[in-house]
Short mmCIF file of C-alpha atoms in Angstrom, two decimals:
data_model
loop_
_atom_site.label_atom_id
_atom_site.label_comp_id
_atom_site.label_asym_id
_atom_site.label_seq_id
_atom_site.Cartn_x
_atom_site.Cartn_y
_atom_site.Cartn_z
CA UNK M 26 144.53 114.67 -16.90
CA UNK M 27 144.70 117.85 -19.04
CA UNK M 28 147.95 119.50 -19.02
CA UNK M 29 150.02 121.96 -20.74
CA UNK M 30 153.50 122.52 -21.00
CA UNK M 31 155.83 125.40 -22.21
CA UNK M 32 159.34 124.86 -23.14
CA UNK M 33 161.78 126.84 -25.37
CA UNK M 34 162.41 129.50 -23.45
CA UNK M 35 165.70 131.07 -22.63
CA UNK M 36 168.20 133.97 -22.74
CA UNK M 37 168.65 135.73 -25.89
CA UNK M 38 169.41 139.06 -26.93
CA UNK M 39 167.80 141.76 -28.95
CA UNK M 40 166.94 141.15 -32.20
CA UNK M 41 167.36 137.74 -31.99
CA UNK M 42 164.67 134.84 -32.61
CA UNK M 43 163.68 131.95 -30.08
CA UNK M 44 160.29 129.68 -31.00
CA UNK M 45 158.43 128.58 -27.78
CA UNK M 46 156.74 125.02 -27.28
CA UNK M 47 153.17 124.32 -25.71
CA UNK M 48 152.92 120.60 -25.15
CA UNK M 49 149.39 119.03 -24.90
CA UNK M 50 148.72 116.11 -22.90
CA UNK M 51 145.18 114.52 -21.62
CA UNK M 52 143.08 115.65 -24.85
CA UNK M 53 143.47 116.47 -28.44
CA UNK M 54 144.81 119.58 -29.52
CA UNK M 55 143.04 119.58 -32.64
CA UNK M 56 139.83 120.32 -31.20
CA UNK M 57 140.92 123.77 -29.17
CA UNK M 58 141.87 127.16 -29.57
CA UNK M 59 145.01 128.10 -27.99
CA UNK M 60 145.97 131.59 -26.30
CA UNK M 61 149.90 132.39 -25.39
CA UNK M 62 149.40 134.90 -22.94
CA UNK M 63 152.56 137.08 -20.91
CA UNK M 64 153.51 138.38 -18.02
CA UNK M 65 156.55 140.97 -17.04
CA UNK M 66 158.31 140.18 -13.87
CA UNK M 67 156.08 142.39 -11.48
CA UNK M 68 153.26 143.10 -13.81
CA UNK M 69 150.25 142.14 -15.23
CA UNK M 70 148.69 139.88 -17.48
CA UNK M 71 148.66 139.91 -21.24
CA UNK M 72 147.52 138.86 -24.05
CA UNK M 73 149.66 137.94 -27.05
CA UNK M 74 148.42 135.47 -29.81
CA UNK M 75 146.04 132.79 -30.14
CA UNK M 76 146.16 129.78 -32.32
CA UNK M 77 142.88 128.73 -34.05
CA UNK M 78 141.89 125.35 -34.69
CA UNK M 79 142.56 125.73 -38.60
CA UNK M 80 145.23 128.09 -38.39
CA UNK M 81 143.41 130.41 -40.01
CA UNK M 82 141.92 132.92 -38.47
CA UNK M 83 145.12 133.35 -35.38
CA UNK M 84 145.41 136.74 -34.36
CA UNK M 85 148.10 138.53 -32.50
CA UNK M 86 148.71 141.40 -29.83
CA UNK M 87 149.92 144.64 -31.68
CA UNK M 88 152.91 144.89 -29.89
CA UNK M 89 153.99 141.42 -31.31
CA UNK M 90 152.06 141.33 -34.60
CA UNK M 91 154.39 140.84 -37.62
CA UNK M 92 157.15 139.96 -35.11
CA UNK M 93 155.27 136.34 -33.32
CA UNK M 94 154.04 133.87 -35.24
CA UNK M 95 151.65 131.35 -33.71
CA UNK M 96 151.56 127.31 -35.65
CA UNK M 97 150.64 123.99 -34.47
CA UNK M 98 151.55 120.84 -34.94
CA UNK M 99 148.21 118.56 -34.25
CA UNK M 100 150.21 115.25 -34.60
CA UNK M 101 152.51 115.89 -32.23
CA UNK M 102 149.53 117.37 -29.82
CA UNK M 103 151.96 121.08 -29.71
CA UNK M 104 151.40 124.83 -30.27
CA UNK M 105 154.14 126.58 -31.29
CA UNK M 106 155.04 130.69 -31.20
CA UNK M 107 157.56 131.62 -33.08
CA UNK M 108 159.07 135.14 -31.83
CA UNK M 109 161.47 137.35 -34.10
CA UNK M 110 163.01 140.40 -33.99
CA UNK M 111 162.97 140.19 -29.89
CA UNK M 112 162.66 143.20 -27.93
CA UNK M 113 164.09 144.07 -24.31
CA UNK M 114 160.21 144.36 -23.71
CA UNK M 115 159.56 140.70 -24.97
CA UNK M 116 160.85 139.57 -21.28
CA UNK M 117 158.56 137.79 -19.68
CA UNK M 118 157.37 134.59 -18.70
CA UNK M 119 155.05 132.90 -21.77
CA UNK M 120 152.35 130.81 -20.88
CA UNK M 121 149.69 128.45 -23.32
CA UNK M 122 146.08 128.42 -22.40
CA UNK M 123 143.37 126.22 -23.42
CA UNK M 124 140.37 128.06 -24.56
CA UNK M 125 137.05 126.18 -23.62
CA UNK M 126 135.00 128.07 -21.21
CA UNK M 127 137.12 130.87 -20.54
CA UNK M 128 140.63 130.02 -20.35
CA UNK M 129 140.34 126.84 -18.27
CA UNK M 130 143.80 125.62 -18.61
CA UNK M 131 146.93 127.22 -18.08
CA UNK M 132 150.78 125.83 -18.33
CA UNK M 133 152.94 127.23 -15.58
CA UNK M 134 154.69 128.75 -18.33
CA UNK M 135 158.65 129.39 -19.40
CA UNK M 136 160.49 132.99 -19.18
CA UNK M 137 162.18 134.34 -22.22
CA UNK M 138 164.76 137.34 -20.93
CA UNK M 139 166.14 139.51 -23.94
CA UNK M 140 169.15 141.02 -22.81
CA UNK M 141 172.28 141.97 -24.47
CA UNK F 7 148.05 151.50 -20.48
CA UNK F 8 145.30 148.84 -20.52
CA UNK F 9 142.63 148.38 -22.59
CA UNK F 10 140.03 147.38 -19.67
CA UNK F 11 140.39 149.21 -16.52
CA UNK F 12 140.62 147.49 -13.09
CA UNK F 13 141.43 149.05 -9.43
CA UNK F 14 144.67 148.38 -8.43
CA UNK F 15 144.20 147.32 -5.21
CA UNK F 16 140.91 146.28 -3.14
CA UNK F 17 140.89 144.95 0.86
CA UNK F 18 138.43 144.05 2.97
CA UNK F 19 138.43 141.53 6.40
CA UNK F 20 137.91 137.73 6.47
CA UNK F 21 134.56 136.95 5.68
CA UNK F 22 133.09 139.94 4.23
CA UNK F 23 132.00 140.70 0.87
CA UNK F 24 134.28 142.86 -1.62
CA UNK F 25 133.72 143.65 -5.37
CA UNK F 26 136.32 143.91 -8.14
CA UNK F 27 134.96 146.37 -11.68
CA UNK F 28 136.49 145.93 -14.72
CA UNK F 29 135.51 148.50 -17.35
CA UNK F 30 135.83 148.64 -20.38
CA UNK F 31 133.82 149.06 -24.26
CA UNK F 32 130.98 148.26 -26.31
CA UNK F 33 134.16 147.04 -28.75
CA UNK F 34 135.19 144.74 -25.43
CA UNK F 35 133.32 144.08 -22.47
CA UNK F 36 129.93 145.35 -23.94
CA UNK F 37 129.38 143.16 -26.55
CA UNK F 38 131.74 139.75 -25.84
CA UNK F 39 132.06 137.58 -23.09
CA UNK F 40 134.07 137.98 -20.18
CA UNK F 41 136.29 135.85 -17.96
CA UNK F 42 138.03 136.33 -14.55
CA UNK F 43 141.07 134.77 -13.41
CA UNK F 44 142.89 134.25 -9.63
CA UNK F 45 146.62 134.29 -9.72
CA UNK F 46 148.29 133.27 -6.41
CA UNK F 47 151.91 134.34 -6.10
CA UNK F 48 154.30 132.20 -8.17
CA UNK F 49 151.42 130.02 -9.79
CA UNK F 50 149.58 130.15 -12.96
CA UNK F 51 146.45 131.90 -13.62
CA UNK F 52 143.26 129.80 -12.27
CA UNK F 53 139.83 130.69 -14.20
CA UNK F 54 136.96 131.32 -11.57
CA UNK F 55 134.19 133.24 -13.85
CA UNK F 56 133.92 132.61 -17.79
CA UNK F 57 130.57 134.20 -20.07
CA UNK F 58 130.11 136.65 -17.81
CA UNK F 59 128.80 134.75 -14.75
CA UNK F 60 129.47 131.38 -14.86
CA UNK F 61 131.34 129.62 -12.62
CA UNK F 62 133.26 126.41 -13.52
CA UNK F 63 133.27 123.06 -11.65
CA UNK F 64 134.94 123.36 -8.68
CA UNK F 65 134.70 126.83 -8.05
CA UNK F 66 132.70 127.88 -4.70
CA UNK F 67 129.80 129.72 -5.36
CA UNK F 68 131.54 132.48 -2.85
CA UNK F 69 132.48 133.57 -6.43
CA UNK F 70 130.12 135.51 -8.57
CA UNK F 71 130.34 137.22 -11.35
CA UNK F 72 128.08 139.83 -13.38
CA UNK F 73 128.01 142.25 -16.14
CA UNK F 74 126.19 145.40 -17.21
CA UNK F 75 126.87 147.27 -20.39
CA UNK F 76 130.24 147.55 -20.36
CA UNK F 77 131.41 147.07 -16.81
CA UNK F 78 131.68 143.62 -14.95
CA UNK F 79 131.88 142.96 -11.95
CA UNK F 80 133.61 139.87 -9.89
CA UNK F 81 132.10 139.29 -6.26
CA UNK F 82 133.66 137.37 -3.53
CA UNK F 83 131.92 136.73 -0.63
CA UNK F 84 133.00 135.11 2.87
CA UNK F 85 136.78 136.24 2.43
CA UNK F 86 139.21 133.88 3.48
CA UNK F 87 142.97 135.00 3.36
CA UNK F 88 143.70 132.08 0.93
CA UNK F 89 141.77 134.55 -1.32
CA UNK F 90 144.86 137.19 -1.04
CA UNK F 91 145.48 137.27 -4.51
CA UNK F 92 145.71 138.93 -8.14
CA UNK F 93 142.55 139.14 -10.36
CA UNK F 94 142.34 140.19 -13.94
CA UNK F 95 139.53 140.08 -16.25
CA UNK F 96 139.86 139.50 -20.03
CA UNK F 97 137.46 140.16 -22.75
CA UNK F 98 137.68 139.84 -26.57
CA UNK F 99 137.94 143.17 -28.29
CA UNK F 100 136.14 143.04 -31.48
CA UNK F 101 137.71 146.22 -33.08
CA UNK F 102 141.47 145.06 -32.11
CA UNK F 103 140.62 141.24 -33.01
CA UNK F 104 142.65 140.61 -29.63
CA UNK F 105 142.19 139.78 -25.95
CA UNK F 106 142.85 142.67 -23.98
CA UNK F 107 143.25 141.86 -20.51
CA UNK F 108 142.38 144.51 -17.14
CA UNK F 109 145.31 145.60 -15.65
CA UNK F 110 144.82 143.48 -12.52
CA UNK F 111 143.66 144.00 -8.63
CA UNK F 112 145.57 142.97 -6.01
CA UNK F 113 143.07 141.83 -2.85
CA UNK F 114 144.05 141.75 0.32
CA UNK F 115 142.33 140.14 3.24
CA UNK F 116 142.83 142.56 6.38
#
């Protein structure tokens, strides 16, 4: 069955880097776009990069663009997202998506705390 | 600040009808698809709408969706209180070349 699963994440503080992992399992990676998508403890839901099938046309969130960097490694089925320069206001818990119809799939995601 | 604009909070008793809006731009909502998502406490997001109206396997057809210009709308019909949850829409926004997401509504069933 389809599934997705994030790993990677962790405590680290500001400034700091930390590259999250979105496992694929139950279909081929190759053939799907891929959204990370965020959410604060206690708030909403939103959007932060999405990984294109050829890697060339990904496209970030403004408050992470220059700082998150999205890749993928199709043999090994995995979307990465590569964060840098963390902010206290990265904090969150990261989740992959599987863009189909909509967002059909979701991982249950892994929290990244920047905190000095 | 979000980019689409959702109420914070709708209610309404078991098994009547209540209506969730999510506005937002001809740059958004008015001129890309939109999607709507159910997020139980402590659980992923769950897709119940995608293009506007659609529903995907699955999903009861107490579910609706619609759009018009650049508003949508997500129905629910026959409330049940396992349908106490958060709902956010998400549309692609041409001019930002990102997904902007509403800032969510929390439903309650009375």
């Amino acid at each position: 069955q389809v599934q997705l699963v994030e790993s990677g994440g962790g405590v680290v503080q500001p400034g700091r880097s930390l590259r999250l992992s979105c496992a694929a399992s139950g279909f081929t990676l190759s053939n799907y776009i891929i959204h990370w998508v965020r959410q604060a403890p206690g708030e909403g839901l939103e959007w932060v990069a999405v990984s294109s099938i050829d890697g060339r046309t990904d496209h970030y969130a403004e408050s992470v663009k220059g700082r998150f960097t999205v890749s993928r490694d199709n043999s090994k089925n995995t979307v990465y997202l590569q964060m840098d320069s963390l902010r206290i206001d990265d904090t969150a818990f990261y989740h992959c998506a599987r863009q189909l119809q909509g967002l059909d799939h979701w991982g249950r995601g892994t929290l990244v705390t920047v905190s000095s | 600040q979000s980019v689409l604009t959702q109420p914070p909070s709708v209610s309404a008793a078991p098994g009547q009808k209540v209506t969730i809006s999510c506005s937002g731009s001809s740059s958004n909502i008015g001129n890309n698809d939109v999607s709507w998502y159910q997020q139980l406490p402590g659980t992923a997001p769950k897709l119940l709408i995608y293009d506007d109206n659609k529903r995907p396997s699955g999903i009861p057809d107490r579910f609706s969706g619609s759009k018009s210009g650049t508003s949508a709308t997500l129905a629910i019909t026959g409330l049940q209180t396992g349908d106490e949850a958060d709902y956010y829409c998400i549309a692609w926004d041409t001019s930002l070349t990102a997904g902007v997401f509403g800032g969510g509504t929390k439903l309650t069933v009375l």
